[in-house]
XYZ file of C-alpha atoms in Angstrom:
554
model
C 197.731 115.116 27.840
C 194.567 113.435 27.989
C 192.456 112.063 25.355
C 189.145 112.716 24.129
C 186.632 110.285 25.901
C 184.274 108.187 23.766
C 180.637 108.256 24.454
C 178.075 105.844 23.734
C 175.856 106.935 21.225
C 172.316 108.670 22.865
C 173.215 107.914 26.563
C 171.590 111.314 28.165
C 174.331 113.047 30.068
C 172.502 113.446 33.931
C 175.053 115.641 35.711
C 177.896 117.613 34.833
C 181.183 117.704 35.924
C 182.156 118.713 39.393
C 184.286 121.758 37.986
C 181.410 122.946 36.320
C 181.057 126.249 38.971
C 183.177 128.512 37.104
C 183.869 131.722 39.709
C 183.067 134.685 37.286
C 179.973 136.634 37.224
C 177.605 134.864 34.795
C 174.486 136.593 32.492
C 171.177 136.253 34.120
C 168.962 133.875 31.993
C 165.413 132.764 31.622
C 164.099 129.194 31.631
C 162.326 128.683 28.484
C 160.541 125.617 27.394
C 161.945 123.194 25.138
C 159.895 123.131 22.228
C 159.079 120.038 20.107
C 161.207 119.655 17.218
C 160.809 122.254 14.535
C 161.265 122.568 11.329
C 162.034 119.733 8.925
C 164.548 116.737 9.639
C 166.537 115.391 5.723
C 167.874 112.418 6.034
C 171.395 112.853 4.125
C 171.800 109.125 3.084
C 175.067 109.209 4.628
C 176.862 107.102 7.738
C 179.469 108.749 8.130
C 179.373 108.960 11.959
C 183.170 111.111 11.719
C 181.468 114.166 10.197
C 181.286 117.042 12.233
C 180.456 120.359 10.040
C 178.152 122.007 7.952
C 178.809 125.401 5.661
C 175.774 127.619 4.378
C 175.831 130.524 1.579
C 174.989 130.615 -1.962
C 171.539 129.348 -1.225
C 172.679 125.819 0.043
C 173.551 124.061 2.778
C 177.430 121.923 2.525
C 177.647 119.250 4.590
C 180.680 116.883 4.215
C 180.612 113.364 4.366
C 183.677 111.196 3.951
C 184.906 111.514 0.311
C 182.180 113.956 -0.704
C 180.222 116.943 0.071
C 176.307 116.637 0.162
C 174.538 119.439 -1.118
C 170.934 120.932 0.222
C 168.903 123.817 -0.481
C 168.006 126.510 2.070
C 164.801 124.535 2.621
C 166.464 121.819 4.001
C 166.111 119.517 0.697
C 168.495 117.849 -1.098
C 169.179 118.918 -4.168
C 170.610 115.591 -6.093
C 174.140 117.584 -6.403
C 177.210 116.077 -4.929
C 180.864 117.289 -4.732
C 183.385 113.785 -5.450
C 186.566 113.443 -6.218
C 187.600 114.432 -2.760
C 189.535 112.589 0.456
C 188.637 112.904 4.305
C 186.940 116.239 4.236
C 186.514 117.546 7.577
C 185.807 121.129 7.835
C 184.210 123.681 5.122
C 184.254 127.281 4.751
C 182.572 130.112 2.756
C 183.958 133.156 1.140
C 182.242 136.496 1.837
C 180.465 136.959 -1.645
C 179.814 133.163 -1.116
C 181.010 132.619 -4.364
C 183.963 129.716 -3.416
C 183.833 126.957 -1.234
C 186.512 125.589 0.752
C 187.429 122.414 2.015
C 190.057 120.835 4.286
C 190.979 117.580 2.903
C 192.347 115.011 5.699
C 192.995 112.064 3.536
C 195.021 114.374 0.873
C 196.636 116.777 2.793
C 195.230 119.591 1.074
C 192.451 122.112 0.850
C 190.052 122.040 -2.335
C 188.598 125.662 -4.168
C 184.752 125.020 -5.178
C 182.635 127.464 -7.295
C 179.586 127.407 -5.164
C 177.713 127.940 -8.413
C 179.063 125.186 -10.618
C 180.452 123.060 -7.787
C 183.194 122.229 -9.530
C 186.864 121.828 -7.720
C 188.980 124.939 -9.518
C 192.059 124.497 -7.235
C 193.896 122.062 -5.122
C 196.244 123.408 -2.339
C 198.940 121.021 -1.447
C 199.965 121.048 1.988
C 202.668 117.888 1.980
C 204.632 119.504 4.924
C 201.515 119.813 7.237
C 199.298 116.426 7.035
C 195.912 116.185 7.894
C 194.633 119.529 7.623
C 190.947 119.481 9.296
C 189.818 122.853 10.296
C 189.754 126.384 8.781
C 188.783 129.534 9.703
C 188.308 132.241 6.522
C 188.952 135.760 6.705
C 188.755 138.031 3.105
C 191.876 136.715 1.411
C 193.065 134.578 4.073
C 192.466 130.960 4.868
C 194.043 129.571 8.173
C 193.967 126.382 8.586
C 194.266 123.659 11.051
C 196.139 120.327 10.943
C 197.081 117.417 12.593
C 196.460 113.393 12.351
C 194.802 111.319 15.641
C 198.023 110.727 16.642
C 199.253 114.421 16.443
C 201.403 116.587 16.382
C 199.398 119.415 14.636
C 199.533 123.038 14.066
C 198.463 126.609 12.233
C 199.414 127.387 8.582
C 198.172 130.903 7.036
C 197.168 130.950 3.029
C 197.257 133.941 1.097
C 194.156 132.708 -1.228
C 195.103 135.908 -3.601
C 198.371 134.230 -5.213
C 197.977 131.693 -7.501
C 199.817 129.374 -5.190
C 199.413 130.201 -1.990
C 202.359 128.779 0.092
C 201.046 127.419 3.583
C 202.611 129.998 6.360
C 202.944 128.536 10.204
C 201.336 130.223 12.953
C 202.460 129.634 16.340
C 204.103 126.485 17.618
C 203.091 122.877 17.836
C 199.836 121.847 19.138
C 198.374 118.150 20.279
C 195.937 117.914 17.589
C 194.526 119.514 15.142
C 193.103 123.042 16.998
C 189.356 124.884 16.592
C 189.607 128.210 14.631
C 188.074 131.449 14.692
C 188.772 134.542 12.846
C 186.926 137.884 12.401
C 187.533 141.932 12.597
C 191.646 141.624 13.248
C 191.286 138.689 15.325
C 192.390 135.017 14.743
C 191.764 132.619 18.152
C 193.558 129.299 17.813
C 191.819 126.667 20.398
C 193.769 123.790 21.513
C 191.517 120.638 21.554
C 192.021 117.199 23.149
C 193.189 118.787 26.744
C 191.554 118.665 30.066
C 192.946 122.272 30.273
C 192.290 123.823 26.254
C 193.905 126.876 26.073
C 192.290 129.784 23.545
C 195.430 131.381 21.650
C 194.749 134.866 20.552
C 196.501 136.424 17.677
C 196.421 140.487 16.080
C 195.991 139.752 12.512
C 195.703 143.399 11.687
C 198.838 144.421 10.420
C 198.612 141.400 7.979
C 200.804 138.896 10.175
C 199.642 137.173 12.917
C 200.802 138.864 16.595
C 200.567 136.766 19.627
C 198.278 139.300 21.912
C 197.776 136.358 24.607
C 196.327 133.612 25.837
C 192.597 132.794 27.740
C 194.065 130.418 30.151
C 191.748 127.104 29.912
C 193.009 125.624 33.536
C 191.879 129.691 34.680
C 188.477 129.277 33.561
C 188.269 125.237 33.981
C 187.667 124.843 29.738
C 188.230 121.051 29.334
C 187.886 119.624 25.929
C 187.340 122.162 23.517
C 184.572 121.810 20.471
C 183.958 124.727 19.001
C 184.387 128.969 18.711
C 182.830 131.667 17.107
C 183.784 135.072 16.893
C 181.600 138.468 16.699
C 181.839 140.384 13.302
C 184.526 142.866 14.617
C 186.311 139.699 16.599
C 186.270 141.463 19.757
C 184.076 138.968 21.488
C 184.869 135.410 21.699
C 182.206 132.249 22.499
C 183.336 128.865 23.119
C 182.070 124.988 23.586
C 183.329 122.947 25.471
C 182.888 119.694 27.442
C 183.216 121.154 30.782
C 182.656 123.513 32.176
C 179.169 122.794 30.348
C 177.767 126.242 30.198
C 178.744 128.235 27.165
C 181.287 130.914 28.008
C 182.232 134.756 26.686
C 185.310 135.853 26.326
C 186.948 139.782 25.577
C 189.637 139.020 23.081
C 191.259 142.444 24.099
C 191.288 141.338 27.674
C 191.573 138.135 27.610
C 189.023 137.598 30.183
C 185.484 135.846 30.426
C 182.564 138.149 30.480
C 179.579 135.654 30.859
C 177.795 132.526 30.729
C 174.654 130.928 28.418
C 173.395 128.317 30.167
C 174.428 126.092 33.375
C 176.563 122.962 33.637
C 173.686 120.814 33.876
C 172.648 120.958 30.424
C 174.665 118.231 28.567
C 178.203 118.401 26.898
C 178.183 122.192 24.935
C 179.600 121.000 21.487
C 178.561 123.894 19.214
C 178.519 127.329 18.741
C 176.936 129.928 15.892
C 175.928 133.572 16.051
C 173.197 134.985 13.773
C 171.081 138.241 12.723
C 175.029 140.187 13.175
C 175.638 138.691 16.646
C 172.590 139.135 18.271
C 171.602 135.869 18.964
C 173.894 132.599 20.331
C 172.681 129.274 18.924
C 174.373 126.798 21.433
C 174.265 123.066 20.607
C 174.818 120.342 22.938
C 175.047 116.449 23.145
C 173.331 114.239 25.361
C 171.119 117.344 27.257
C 167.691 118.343 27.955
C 167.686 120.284 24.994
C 170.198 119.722 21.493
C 169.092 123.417 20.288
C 168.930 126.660 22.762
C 169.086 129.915 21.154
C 170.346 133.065 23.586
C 169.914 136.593 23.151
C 173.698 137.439 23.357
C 173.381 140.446 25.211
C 171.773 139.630 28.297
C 171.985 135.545 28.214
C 168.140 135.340 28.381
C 166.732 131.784 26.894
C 164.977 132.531 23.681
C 163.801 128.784 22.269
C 164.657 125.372 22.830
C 164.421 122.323 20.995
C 165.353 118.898 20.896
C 165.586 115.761 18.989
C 165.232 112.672 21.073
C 166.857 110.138 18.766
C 169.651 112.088 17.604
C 172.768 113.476 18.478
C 174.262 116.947 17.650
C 177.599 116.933 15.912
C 180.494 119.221 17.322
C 180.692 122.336 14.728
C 177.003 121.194 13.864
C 175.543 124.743 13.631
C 175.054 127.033 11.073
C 173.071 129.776 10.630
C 170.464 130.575 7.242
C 169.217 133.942 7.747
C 166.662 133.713 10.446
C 167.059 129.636 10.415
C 169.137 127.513 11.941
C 170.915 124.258 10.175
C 171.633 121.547 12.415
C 173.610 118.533 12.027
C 172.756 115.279 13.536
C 173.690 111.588 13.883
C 170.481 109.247 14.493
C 170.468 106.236 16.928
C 171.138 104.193 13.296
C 174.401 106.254 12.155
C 172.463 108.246 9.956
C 173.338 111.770 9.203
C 170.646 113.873 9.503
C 170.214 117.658 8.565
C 167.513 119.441 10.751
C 166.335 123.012 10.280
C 164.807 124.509 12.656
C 162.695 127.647 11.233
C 162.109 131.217 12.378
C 164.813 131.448 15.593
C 166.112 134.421 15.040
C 162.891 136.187 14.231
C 161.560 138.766 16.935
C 160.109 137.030 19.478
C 156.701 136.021 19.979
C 154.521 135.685 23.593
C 152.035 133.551 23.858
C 149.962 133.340 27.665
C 147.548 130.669 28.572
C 145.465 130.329 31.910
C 142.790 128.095 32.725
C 140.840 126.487 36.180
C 143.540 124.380 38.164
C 140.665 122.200 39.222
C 137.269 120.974 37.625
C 135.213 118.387 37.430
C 134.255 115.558 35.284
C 131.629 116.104 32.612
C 132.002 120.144 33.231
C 133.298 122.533 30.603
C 136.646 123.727 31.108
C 137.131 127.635 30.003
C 140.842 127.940 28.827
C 141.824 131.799 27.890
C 144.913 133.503 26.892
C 146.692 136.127 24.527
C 149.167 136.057 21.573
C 151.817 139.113 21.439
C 154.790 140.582 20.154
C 157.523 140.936 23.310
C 156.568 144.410 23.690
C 153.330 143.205 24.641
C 151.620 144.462 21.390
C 148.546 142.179 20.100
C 149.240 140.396 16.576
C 145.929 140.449 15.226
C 143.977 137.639 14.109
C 146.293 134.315 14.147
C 145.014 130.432 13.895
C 146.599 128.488 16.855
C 146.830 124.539 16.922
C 146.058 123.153 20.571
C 146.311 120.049 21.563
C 144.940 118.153 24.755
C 146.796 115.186 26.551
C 145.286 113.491 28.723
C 146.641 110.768 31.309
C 149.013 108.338 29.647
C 149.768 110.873 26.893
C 146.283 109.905 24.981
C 146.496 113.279 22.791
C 143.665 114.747 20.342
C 143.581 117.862 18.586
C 141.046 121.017 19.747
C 140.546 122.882 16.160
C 139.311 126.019 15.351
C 140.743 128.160 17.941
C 142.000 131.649 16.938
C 143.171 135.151 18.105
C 140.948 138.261 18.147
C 142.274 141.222 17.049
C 143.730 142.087 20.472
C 145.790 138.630 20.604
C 143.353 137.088 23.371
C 141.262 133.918 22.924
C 139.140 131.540 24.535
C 137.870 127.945 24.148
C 136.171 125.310 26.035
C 136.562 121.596 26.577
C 134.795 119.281 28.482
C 137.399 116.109 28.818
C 136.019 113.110 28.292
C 138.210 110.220 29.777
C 138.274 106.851 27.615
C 140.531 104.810 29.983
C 140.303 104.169 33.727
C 140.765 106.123 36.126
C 138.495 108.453 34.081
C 140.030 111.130 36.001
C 143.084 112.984 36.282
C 145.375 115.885 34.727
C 144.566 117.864 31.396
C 146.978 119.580 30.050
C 146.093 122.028 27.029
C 148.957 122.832 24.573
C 148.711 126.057 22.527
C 151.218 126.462 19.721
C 151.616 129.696 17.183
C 153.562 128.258 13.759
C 155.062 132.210 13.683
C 155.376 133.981 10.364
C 157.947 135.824 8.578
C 157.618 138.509 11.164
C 158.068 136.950 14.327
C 158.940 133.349 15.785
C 156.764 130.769 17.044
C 155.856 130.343 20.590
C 153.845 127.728 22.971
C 152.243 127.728 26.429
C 150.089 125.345 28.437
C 147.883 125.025 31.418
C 147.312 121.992 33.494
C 143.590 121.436 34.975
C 143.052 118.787 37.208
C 139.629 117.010 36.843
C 138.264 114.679 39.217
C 134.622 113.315 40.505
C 132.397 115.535 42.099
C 131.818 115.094 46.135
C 128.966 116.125 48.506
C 128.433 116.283 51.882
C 125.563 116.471 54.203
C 125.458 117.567 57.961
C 121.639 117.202 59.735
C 121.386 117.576 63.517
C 119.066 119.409 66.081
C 117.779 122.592 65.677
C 117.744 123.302 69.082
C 119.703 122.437 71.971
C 120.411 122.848 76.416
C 123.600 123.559 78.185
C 125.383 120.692 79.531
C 123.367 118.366 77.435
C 125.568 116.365 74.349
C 124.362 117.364 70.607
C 124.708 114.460 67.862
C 125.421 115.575 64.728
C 125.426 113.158 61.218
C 126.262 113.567 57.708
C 126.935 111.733 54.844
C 130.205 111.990 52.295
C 130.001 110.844 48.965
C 132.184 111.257 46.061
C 130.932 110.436 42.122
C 127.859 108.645 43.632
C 129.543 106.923 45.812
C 131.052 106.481 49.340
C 134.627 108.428 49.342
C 137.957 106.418 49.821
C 138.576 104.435 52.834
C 139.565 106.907 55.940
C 138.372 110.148 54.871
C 138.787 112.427 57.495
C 136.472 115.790 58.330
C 137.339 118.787 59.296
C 135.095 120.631 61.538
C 134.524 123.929 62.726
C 132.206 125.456 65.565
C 131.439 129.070 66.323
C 129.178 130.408 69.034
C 127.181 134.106 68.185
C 125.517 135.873 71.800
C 123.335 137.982 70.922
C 125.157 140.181 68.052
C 128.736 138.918 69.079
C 129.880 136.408 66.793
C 132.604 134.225 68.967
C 135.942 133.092 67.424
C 135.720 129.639 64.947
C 137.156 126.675 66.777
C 138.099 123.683 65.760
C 137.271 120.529 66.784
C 138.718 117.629 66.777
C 138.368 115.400 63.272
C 135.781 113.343 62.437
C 136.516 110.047 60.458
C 134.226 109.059 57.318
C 133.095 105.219 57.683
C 133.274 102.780 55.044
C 129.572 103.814 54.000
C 129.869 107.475 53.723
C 128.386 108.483 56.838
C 129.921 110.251 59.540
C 128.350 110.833 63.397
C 130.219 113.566 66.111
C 128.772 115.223 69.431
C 129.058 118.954 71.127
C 128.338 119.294 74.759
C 127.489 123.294 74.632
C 129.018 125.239 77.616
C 126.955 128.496 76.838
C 123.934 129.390 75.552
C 123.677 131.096 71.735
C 123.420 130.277 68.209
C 126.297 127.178 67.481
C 127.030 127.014 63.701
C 129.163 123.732 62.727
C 130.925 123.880 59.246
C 132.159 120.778 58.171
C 134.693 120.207 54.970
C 136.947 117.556 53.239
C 139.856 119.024 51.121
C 139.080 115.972 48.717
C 141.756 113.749 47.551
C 142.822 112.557 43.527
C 139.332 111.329 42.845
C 137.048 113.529 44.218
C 136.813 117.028 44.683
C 136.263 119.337 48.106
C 133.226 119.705 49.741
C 131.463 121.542 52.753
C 128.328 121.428 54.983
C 126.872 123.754 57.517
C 124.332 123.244 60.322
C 123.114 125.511 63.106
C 121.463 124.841 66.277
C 119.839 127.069 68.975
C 120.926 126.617 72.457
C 119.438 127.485 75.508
């Protein structure tokens, strides 16, 4: 047995562990691009840094906290109601008509009955025998819940919620610690937690009784520290979280066997897991990662959205779905607990495309185009977009006024104007769409790089003999001035006889002096028309350039 590590608080997680390959064929995904945080962020006004769940229905949000249970409206706002009176509440669940509330109370050994509408406690189910019950998984009539103190043992107990005093049924043996739950269709997965090697137990639970149908081996599939599970509707497919291997994994509960991945083992510790609009989508939630947020389509593993909150951590069992929302809980870099929702996830997705000049030049307009669409590729209409530019350093302003046509394209132009030296450098434009209630929001960008403008000169003869040297001279200048210290040419000759036009050659390279100026010579071997072409492929303060001269030899 090993025990859980402890992590300092905010330290980014920068590679995963080595077992993270896990040899099973994985879902193709889709990089997406974390977005900024969405939504709205409530501070809770609680420090409880031990809290690790949240429970939505009845139009409000549950979030324990210690001796209480904070209450917040579907909005994200609090709502000035509080459930007391209770000990070391750990994990919540919600009935199906989301008319009761229950909660697994650590510090009382028992599990409280709320009316979701009054919020008052209606029952108290003692649980002496099993002490420190701390997670639950709900199912109709039936509560199962999970128990066990830090120091373990734990274990399963089944409720019958229907009798007026349910007495607390075991399930299974002993476990470690307390164990994650799941239960849907006639499916009840018991996850061992605390282990390098955390088995998934899975039980029949539809002939009433629970019916050991196997086990998803955790040293098979390299599952170390378990977080959290969720289960599809008819609890035939199985998700889990877990410290390593870092990816999110999916599991057949008839087989036994892992299906697919979300994600890759470079992403941060995967602590939570939630499934919205019936299973179609995978809200995954991980600690110290590029990303706390990621939503998955859960049929093909693509990437839908990403967002992250840069001075908070996710709590494991931190998800919850609200409708077409997601509910997020969070501990700041103070010990605060924070609720964040992040709006509009599960909507339809939205495409937004946006192209503009990799290069330009200072003081010239940029021209920055693109389209907003439905996935399908099908315009939206007319839609305001917010853009923002950044220049070097981060320096951002705000680009107003830009909107969709009635196809989904648009266009705008900028001409940069740099307040802080260099006065050159890269643009980027960020286009956002807020979404609506039809579809979610989406962003793109395009980097331009601007720099100085250059020119270059090439004068020589006009005409010239065989055998006889040619000079050639030029000048390079870049903003005005002369270019960076060794600038080097490239130069090209090409000799047309008569109507043949010979091959282009080049010559050796020609190097700029401190001035600007350059000077080379040609000896001619034949006689024809000798066109030189001279360039510089610029550098990061000026742009490219090119001269030609021709010159007659006889």
């Amino acid at each position: 047995m090993q025990e859980v590590p402890v992590r300092h608080p905010l330290v980014r997680r920068l590679a995963a562990h080595c077992g993270a390959a896990v040899l099973i064929t994985g879902l193709l995904t889709a990089a997406a691009p974390a977005a900024s945080a969405a939504g709205t962020t409530t501070d809770l006004g609680a420090t409880d840094s031990y809290t690790a769940d949240l429970a939505v229905g009845a139009g409000r949000v549950f979030v324990p906290a210690g001796d209480r249970i904070i209450v917040a409206d579907t909005g994200g706002n609090l709502t000035g109601n509080v459930v007391t009176g209770l000990s070391g509440v750990r994990e919540l669940a919600v009935n199906a008509d989301e008319t009761r509330l229950y909660a697994a109370l650590s510090g009382s050994n028992e599990v409280a009955e709320i009316d979701t509408a009054s919020l008052a406690v209606t029952r108290r189910i003692d649980l002496p025998a099993y002490p420190c019950p701390s997670t639950l998984a709900l199912l109709g009539e039936r509560l199962w819940v999970g128990h066990g103190c830090d120091t373990g043992p734990g274990g399963v107990v089944g409720l019958d919620l229907s009798a007026s005093a349910p007495a607390p049924v075991a399930v299974g043996g002993e476990h470690p610690h307390a164990p994650v739950l799941a239960a849907a269709g006639d499916t009840l997965v018991v996850g061992r937690t605390g282990l390098d090697h955390a088995d998934m137990l899975v039980y029949d639970i539809g002939g009433g009784s629970p019916e050991p149908r196997g086990t998803i081996d955790g040293k098979k599939w390299r599952m170390h520290h378990l977080r959290d599970l969720a289960l599809t509707a008819d609890g035939t497919t199985l998700f889990s979280a877990a410290d390593a291997p870092g990816h999110f994994t999916r599991y057949d509960t008839r087989t036994l066997a892992a299906t697919g991945t979300y994600g890759d083992g470079w992403d941060g510790y995967a602590s939570a897991v939630a499934l919205g609009s019936g299973g179609a989508y995978v809200a995954a939630g991980r600690q110290w990662g590029s990303a706390d947020l990621t939503l998955y389509d859960a049929a093909t593993g693509t990437e839908m959205f990403a967002a992250d909150q840069p001075d908070a951590e996710l709590l494991p069992d931190g998800l919850a779905f609200s409708g077409p929302d997601v509910f997020v809980l969070l501990r700041s870099s103070t010990d605060r607990l924070l609720l964040w929702r992040v709006t509009g996830v599960a909507l339809p997705a939205s495409r937004l495309t946006v192209t503009a000049p990799a290069d330009a030049y200072l003081g010239s307009p940029v021209t920055v185009e693109g389209r907003l669409t439905r996935a399908d590729g099908e315009a939206l209409g007319l839609k305001p977009l917010t853009v923002i530019q950044y220049l070097p350093g981060w320096t951002k302003s705000p680009i107003t006024g830009v909107t969709t046509r009635q196809d989904g394209t648009f266009t705008f132009q900028d001409t940069p104007v740099f307040e802080l030296p260099p006065y050159i450098g890269e643009v980027i434009y960020w286009v956002f769409w807020d979404g609506d209630d039809s579809h979610r929001r989406s962003s793109a960008s395009a980097t331009v790089t601007v720099r100085h403008r250059s020119t270059l000169t090439l004068d020589g003869p006009q005409s010239g003999v065989v055998g006889t040297a040619m000079e050639l001279t030029g000048a390079l200048t870049a903003d005005g001035g002369p270019p960076s210290p060794g600038a080097n040419l490239t130069v090209r000759r090409s000799v047309s006889v008569g109507d043949l036009v010979g091959k282009s050659v080049k010559l050796p390279p020609v190097t700029v002096n401190a001035d600007g100026s350059y000077t080379f010579t040609d000896t001619p071997a034949v006689a024809g028309r000798y066109s030189y072409l001279v360039s510089w492929s610029g550098d990061g303060f000026a742009g490219p350039a090119e001269a030609g001269h021709q010159i007659m030899v006889q």
